[in-house]
mmCIF file of C-alpha atoms and ligand atoms in Angstrom:
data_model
loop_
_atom_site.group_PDB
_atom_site.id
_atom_site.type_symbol
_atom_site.label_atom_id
_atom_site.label_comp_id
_atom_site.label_asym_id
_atom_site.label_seq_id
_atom_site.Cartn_x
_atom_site.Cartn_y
_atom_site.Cartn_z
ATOM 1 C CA UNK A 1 -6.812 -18.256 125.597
ATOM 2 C CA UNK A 2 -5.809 -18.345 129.273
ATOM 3 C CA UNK A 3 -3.028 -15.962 130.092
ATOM 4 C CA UNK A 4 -0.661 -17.174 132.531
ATOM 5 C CA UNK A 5 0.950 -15.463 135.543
ATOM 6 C CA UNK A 6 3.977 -16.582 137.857
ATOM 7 C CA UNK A 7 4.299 -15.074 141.233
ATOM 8 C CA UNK A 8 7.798 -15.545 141.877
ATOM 9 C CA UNK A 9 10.564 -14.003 144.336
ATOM 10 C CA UNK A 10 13.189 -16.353 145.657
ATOM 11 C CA UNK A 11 13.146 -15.523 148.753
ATOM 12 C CA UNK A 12 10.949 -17.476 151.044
ATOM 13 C CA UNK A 13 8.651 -15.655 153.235
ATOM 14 C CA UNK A 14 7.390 -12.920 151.146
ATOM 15 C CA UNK A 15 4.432 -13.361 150.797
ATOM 16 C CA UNK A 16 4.052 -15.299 147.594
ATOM 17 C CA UNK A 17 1.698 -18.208 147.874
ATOM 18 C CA UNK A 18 -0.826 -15.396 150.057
ATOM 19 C CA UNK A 19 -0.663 -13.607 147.096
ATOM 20 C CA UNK A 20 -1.245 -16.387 144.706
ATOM 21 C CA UNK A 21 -4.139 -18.341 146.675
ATOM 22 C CA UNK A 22 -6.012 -14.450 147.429
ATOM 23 C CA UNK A 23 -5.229 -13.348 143.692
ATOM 24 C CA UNK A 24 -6.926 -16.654 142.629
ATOM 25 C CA UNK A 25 -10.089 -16.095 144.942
ATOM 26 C CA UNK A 26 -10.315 -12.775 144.184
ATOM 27 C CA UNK A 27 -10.401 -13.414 140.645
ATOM 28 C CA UNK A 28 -12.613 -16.004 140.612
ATOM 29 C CA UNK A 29 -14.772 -13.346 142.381
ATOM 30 C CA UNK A 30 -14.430 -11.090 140.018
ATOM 31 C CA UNK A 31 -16.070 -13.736 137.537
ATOM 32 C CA UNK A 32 -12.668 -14.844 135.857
ATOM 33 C CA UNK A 33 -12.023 -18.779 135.078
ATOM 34 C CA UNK A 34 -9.215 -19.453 136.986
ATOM 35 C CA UNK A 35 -6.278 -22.337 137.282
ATOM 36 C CA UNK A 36 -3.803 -21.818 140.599
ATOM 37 C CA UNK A 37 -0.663 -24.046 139.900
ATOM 38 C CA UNK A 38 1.514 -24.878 143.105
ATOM 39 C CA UNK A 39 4.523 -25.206 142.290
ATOM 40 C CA UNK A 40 6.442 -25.731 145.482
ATOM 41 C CA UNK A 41 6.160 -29.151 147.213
ATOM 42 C CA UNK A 42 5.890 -27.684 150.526
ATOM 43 C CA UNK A 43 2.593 -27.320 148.959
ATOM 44 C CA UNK A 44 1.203 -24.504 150.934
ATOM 45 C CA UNK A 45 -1.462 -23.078 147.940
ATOM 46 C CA UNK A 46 -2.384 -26.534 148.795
ATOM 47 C CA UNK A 47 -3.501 -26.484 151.890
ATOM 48 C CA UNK A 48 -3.737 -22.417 151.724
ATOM 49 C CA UNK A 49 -6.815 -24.034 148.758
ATOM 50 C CA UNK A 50 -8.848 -26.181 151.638
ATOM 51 C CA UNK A 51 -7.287 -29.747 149.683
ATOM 52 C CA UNK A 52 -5.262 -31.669 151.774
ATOM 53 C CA UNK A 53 -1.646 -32.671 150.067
ATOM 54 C CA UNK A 54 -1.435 -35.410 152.332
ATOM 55 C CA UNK A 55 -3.649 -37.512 150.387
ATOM 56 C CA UNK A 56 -3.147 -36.639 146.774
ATOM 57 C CA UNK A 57 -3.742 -39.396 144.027
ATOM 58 C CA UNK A 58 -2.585 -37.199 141.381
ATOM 59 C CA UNK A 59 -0.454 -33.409 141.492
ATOM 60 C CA UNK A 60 1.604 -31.527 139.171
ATOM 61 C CA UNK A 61 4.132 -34.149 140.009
ATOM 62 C CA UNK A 62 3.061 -36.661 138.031
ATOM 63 C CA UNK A 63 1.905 -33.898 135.135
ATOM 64 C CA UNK A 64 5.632 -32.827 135.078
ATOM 65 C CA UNK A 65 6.696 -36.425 134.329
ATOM 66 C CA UNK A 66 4.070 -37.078 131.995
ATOM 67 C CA UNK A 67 2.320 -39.443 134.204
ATOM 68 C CA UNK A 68 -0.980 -38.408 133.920
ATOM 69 C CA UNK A 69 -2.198 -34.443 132.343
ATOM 70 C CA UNK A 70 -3.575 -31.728 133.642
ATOM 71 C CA UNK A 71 -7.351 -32.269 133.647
ATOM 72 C CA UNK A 72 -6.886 -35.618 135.729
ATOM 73 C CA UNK A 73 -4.612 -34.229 138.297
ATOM 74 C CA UNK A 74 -6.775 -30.916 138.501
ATOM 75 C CA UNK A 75 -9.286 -30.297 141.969
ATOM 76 C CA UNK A 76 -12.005 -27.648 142.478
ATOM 77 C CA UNK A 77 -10.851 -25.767 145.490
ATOM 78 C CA UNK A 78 -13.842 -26.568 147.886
ATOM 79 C CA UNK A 79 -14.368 -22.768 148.913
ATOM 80 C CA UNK A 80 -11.931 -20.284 146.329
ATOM 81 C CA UNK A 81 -14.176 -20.582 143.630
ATOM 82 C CA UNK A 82 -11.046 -21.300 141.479
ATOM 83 C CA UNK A 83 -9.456 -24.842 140.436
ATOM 84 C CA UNK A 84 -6.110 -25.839 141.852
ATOM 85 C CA UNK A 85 -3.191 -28.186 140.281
ATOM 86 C CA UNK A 86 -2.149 -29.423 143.908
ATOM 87 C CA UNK A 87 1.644 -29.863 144.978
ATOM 88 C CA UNK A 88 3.405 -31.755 147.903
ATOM 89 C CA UNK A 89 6.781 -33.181 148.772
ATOM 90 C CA UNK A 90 6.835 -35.283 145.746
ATOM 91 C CA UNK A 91 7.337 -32.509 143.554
ATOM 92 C CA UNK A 92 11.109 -32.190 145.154
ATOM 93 C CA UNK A 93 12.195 -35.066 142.842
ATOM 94 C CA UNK A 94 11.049 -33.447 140.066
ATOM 95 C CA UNK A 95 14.015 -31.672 139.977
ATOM 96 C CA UNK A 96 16.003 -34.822 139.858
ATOM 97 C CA UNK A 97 14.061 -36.379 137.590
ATOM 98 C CA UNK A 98 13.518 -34.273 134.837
ATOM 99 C CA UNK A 99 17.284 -33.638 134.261
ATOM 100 C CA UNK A 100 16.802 -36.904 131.777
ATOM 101 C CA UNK A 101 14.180 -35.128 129.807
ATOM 102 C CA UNK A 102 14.626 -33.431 126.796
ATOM 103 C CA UNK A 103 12.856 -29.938 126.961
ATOM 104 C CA UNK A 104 12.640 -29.937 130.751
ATOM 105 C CA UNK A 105 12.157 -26.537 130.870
ATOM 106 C CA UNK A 106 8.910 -26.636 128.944
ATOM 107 C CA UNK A 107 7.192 -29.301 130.703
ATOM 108 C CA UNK A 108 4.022 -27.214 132.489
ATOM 109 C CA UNK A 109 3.757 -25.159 129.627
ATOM 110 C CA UNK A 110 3.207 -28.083 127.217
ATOM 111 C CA UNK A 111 0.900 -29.603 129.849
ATOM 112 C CA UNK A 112 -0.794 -26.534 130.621
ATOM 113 C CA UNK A 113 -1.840 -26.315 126.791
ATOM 114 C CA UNK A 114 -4.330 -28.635 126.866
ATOM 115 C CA UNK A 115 -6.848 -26.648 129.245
ATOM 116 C CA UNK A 116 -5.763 -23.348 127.663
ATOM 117 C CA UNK A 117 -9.098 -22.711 126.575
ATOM 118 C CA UNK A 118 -10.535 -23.820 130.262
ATOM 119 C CA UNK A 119 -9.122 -20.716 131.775
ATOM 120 C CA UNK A 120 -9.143 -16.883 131.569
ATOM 121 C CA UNK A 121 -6.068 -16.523 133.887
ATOM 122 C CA UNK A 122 -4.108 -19.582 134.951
ATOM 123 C CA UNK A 123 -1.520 -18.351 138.553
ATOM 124 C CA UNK A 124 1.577 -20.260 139.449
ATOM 125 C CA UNK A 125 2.512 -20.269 142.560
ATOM 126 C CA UNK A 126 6.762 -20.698 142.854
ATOM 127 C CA UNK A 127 9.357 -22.167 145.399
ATOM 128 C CA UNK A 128 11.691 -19.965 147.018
ATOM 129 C CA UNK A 129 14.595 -20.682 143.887
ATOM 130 C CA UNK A 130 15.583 -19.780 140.936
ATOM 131 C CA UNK A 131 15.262 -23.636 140.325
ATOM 132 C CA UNK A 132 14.138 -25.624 137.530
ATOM 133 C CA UNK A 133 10.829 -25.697 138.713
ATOM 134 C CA UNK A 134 10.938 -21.895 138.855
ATOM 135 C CA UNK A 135 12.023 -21.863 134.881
ATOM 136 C CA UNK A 136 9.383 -23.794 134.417
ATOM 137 C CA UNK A 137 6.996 -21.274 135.647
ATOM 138 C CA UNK A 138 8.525 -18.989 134.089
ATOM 139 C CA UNK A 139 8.696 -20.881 130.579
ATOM 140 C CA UNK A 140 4.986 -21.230 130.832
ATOM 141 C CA UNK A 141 4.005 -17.275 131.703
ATOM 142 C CA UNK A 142 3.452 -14.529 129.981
ATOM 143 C CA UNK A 143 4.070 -12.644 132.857
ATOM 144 C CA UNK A 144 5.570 -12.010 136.363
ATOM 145 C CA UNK A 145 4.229 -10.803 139.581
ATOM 146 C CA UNK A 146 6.789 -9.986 142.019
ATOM 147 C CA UNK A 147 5.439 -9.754 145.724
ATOM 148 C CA UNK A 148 7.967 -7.467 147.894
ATOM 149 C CA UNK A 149 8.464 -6.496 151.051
ATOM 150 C CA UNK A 150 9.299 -3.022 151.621
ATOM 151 C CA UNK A 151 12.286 -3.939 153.422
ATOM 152 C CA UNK A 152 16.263 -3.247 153.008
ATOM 153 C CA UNK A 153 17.362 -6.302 151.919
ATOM 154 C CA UNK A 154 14.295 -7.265 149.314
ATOM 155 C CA UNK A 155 15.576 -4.750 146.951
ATOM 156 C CA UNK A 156 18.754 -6.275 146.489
ATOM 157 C CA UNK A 157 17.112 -10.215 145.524
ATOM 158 C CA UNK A 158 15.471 -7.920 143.033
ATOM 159 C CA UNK A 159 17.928 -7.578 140.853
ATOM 160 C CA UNK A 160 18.924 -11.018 140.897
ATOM 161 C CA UNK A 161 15.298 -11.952 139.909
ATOM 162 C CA UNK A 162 14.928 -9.561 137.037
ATOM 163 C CA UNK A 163 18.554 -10.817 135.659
ATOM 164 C CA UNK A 164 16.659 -14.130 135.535
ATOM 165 C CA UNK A 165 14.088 -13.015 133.998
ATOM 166 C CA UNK A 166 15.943 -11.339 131.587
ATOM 167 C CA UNK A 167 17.741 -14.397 130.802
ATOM 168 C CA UNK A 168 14.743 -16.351 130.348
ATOM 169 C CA UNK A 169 13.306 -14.124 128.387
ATOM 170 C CA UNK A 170 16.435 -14.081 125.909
ATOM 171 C CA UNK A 171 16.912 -17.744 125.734
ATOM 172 C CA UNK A 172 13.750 -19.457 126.323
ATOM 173 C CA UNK A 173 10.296 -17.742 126.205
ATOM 174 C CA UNK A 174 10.245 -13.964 124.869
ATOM 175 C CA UNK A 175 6.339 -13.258 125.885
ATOM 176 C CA UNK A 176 7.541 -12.984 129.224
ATOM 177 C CA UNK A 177 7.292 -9.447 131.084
ATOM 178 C CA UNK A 178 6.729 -8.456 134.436
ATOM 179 C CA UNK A 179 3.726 -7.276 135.384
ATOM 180 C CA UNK A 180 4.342 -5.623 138.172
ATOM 181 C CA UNK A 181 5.879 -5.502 141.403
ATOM 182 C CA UNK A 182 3.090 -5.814 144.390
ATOM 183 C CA UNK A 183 4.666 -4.030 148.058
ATOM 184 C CA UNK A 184 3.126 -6.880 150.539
ATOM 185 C CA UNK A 185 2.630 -6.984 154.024
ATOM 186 C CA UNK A 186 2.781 -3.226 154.643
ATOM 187 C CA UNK A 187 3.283 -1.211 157.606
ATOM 188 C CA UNK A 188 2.712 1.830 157.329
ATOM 189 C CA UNK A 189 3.912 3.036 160.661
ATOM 190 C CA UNK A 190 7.855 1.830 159.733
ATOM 191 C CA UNK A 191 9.482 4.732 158.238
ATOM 192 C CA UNK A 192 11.621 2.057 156.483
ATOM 193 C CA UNK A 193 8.929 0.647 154.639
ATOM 194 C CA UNK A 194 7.970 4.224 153.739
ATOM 195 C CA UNK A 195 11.200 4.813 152.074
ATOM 196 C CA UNK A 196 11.434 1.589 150.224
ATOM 197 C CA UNK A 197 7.678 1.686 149.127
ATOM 198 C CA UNK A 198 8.508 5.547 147.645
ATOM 199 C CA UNK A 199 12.355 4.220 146.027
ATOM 200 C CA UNK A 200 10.342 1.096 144.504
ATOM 201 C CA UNK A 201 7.845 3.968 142.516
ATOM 202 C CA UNK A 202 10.578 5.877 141.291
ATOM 203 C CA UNK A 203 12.667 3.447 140.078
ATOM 204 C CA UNK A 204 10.075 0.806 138.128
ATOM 205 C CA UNK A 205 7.204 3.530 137.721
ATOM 206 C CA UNK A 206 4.273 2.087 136.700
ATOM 207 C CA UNK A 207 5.504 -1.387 137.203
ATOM 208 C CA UNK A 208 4.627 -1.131 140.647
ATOM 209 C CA UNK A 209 1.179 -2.451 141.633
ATOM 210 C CA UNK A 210 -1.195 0.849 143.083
ATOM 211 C CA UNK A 211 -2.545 -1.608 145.316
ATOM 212 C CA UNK A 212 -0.517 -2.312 148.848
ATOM 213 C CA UNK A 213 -1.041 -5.372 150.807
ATOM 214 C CA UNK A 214 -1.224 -4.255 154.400
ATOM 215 C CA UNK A 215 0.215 -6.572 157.097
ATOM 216 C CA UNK A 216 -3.032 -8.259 158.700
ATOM 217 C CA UNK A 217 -3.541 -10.991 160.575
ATOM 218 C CA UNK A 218 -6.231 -12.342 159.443
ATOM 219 C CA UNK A 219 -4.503 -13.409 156.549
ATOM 220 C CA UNK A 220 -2.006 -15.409 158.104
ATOM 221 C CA UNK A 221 -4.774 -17.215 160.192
ATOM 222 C CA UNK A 222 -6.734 -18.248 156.896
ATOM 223 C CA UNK A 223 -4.393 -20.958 155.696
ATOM 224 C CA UNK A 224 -5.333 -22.617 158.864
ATOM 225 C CA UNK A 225 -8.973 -22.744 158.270
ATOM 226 C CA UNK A 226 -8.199 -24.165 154.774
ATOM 227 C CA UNK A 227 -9.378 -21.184 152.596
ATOM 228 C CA UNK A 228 -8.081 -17.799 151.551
ATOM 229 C CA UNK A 229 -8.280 -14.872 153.490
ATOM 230 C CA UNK A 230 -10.704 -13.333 150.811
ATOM 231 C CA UNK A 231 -13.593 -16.326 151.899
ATOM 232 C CA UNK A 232 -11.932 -16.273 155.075
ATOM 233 C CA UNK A 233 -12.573 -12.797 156.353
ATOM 234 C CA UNK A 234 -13.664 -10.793 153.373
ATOM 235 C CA UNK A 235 -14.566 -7.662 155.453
ATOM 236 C CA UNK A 236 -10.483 -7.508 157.049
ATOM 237 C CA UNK A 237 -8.199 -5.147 155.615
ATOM 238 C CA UNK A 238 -6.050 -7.806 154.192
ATOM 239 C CA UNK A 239 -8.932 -9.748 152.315
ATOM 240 C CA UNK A 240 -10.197 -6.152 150.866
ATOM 241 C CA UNK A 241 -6.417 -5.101 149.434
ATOM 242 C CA UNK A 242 -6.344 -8.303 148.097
ATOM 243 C CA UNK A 243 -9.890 -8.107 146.345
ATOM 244 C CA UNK A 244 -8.764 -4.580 144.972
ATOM 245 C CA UNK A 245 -5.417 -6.134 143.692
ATOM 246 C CA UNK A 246 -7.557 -9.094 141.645
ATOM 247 C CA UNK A 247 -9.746 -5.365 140.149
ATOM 248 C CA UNK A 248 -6.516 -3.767 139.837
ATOM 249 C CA UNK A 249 -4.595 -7.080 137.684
ATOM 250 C CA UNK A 250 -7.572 -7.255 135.334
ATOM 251 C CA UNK A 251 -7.555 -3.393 134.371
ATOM 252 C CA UNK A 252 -4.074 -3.996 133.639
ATOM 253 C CA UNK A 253 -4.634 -7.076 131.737
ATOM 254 C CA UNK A 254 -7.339 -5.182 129.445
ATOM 255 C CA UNK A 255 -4.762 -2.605 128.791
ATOM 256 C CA UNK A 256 -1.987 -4.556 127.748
ATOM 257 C CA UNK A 257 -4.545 -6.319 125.301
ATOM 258 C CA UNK A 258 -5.445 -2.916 124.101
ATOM 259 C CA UNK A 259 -2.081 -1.988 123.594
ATOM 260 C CA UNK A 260 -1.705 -5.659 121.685
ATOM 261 C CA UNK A 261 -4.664 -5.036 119.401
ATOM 262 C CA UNK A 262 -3.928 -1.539 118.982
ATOM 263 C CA UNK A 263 0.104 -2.687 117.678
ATOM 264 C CA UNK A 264 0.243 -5.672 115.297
ATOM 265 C CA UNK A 265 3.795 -5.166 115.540
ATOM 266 C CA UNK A 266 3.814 -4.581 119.103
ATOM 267 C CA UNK A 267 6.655 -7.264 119.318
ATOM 268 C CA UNK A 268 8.824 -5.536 117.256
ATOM 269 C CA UNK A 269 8.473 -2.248 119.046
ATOM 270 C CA UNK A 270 9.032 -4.005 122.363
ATOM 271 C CA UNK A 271 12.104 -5.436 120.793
ATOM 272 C CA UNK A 272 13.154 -2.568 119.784
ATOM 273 C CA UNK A 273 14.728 -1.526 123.132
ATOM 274 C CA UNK A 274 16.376 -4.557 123.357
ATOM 275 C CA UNK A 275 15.165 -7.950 125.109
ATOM 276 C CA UNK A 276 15.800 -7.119 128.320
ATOM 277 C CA UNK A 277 13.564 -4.180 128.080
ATOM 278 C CA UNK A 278 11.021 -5.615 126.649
ATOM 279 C CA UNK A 279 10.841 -8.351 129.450
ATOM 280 C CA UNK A 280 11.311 -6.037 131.688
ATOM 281 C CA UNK A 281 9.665 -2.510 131.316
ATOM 282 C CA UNK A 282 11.617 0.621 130.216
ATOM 283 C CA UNK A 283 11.870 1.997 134.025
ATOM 284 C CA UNK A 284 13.196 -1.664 134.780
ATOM 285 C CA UNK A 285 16.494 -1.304 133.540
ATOM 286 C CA UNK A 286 17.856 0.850 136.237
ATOM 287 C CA UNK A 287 17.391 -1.428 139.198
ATOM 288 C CA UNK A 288 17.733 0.240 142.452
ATOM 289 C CA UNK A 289 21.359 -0.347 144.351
ATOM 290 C CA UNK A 290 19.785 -0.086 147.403
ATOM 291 C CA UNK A 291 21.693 2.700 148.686
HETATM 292 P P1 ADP B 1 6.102 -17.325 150.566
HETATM 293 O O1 ADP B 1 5.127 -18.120 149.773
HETATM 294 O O2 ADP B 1 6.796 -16.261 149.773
HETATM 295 O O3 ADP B 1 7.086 -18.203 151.305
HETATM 296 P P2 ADP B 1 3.883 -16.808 152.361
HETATM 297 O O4 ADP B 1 2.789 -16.284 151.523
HETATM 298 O O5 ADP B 1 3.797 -18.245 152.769
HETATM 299 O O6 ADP B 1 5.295 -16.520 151.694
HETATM 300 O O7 ADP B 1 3.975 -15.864 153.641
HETATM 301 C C1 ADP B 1 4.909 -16.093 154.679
HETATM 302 C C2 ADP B 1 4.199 -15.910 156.027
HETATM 303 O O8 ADP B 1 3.734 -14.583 156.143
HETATM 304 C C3 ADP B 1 3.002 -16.806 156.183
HETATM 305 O O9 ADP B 1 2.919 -17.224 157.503
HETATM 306 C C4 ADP B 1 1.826 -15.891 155.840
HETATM 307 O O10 ADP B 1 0.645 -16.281 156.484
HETATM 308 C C5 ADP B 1 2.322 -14.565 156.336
HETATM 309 N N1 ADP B 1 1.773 -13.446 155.551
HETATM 310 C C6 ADP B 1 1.839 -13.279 154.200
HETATM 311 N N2 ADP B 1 1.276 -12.125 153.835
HETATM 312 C C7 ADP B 1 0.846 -11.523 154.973
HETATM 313 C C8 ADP B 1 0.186 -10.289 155.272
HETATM 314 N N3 ADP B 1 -0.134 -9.433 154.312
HETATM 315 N N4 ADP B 1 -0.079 -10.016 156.566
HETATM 316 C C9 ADP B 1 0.243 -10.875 157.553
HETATM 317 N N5 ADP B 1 0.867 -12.031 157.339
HETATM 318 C C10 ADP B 1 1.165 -12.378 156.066
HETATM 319 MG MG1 MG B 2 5.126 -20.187 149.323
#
């Protein structure tokens, strides 16, 4: 059974669809089947993938609306190693559209259900809203991976994002956690990013991701050549963080399916501290102010 990750943050510009495209290569280098979903119509996993959205037949569009499933709309990204679920500007009426459906929410998850057993780990890469495509990510997941800069202002979205998740988790899907939080383009000479990197540990613990994303340029230039910066450059600084990030998600993912098959009633327990705990991570609850 393929487990499914979102990497969400609503801001724009953080760093989420590098994480999701270099996540996806890196895990398919580390030997794991994997499915990228983009779920933004600007469509950059896209092109970040090396498949044009220009000239798309088929895309998670049409899945959403029931036009055609998942295995038809599916291509192999020519150099990630990884398949992709392609996006473009057409996916900006799914929002409009799907208001007439019943169980809009659900939509990828029911669609993604049919090539559950294609996948070990199945990424979706998320707009820049807490929009109905968004909830539809995070209906689908069983887990969250927050990409952050270590900046003033990103802690603040935080909370905003976690309430979200919180609510989702109540209301609509309670298998959803966060996995982690993942400090991304990192520089380590900005005293700023120093402090918010060290505030980030104390306050979610564990929750945050060892591995740091440096800032690195080579990343940013890979989208350009159509592939991730882990095929891109895999020797850069950027490419090797992100190959140590794909090691570091997996570890985690074996532990948290220890921890499953070690507590039958591992549900309960979680539960036991209350939902928003449970979605969230014990340390979770006391969301930095910032200050
Ligand atoms: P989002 O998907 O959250 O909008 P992106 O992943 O598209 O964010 O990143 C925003 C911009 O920052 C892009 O131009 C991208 O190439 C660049 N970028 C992302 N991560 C890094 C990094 N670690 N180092 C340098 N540039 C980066
Ligand atoms: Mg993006």
């Amino acid at each position: 059974m393929a487990r499914i990750f979102v990497v969400a943050n609503q801001k724009g510009g953080v760093g989420k669809t590098t994480t999701a495209v270099n996540l996806a290569a890196a895990l398919a280098r580390l030997g794991r089947r994997t499915l990228l979903v983009d779920l933004d119509p600007q469509g950059n996993a896209t092109m970040g993938s090396g498949i044009d959205k220009r000239d798309l037949e088929r895309s998670v569009y049409h899945v959403l609306i029931g036009m055609c499933d998942v295995v038809e709309a599916r291509q192999a990204s020519p150099s990630g190693g990884y398949d992709l679920l392609p996006a473009n500007r057409e996916l900006a009426g799914a929002e409009v559209e799907l208001v007439d459906f019943e169980q809009r929410e659900t939509r990828l998850k029911d669609a993604l259900a049919a090539v559950d057993d294609q996948y070990d780990l199945i990424l979706v890469d998320c707009p820049p809203a807490l929009s109905l495509l968004t909830l539809n990510g995070f209906c689908a997941a069983h887990g969250v991976i927050i990409p952050m800069q270590c900046e003033y202002y990103a802690l603040e979205g935080l909370s905003d994002l976690v309430n979200t998740i919180r609510k989702v988790h109540a209301n609509f899907n309670t298998r959803l956690t966060v996995i982690g939080l993942l400090r991304v383009m990192y520089d380590p000479r900005v005293t700023l990013s120093q402090q918010v990197s060290a505030q980030l540990e104390q306050h979610f613990g564990d929750k945050v991701f060892r591995t740091v994303i440096p800032r690195n340029v080579r990343l940013a230039e890979a989208p350009s050549y159509g592939q991730p910066g882990v095929v891109f450059d895999p020797s850069s600084k950027g490419a090797r963080a992100y190959l140590e990030f794909g090691a570091e998600l997996v570890e985690r993912l074996a532990r948290i399916e220890r921890e499953e098959a070690g507590l039958p009633g591992g549900q309960r327990r979680a539960g036991e501290g209350g939902p928003g705990d449970a979605a969230t991570g014990e340390a979770a609850a006391a969301a930095p102010t910032s200050g």
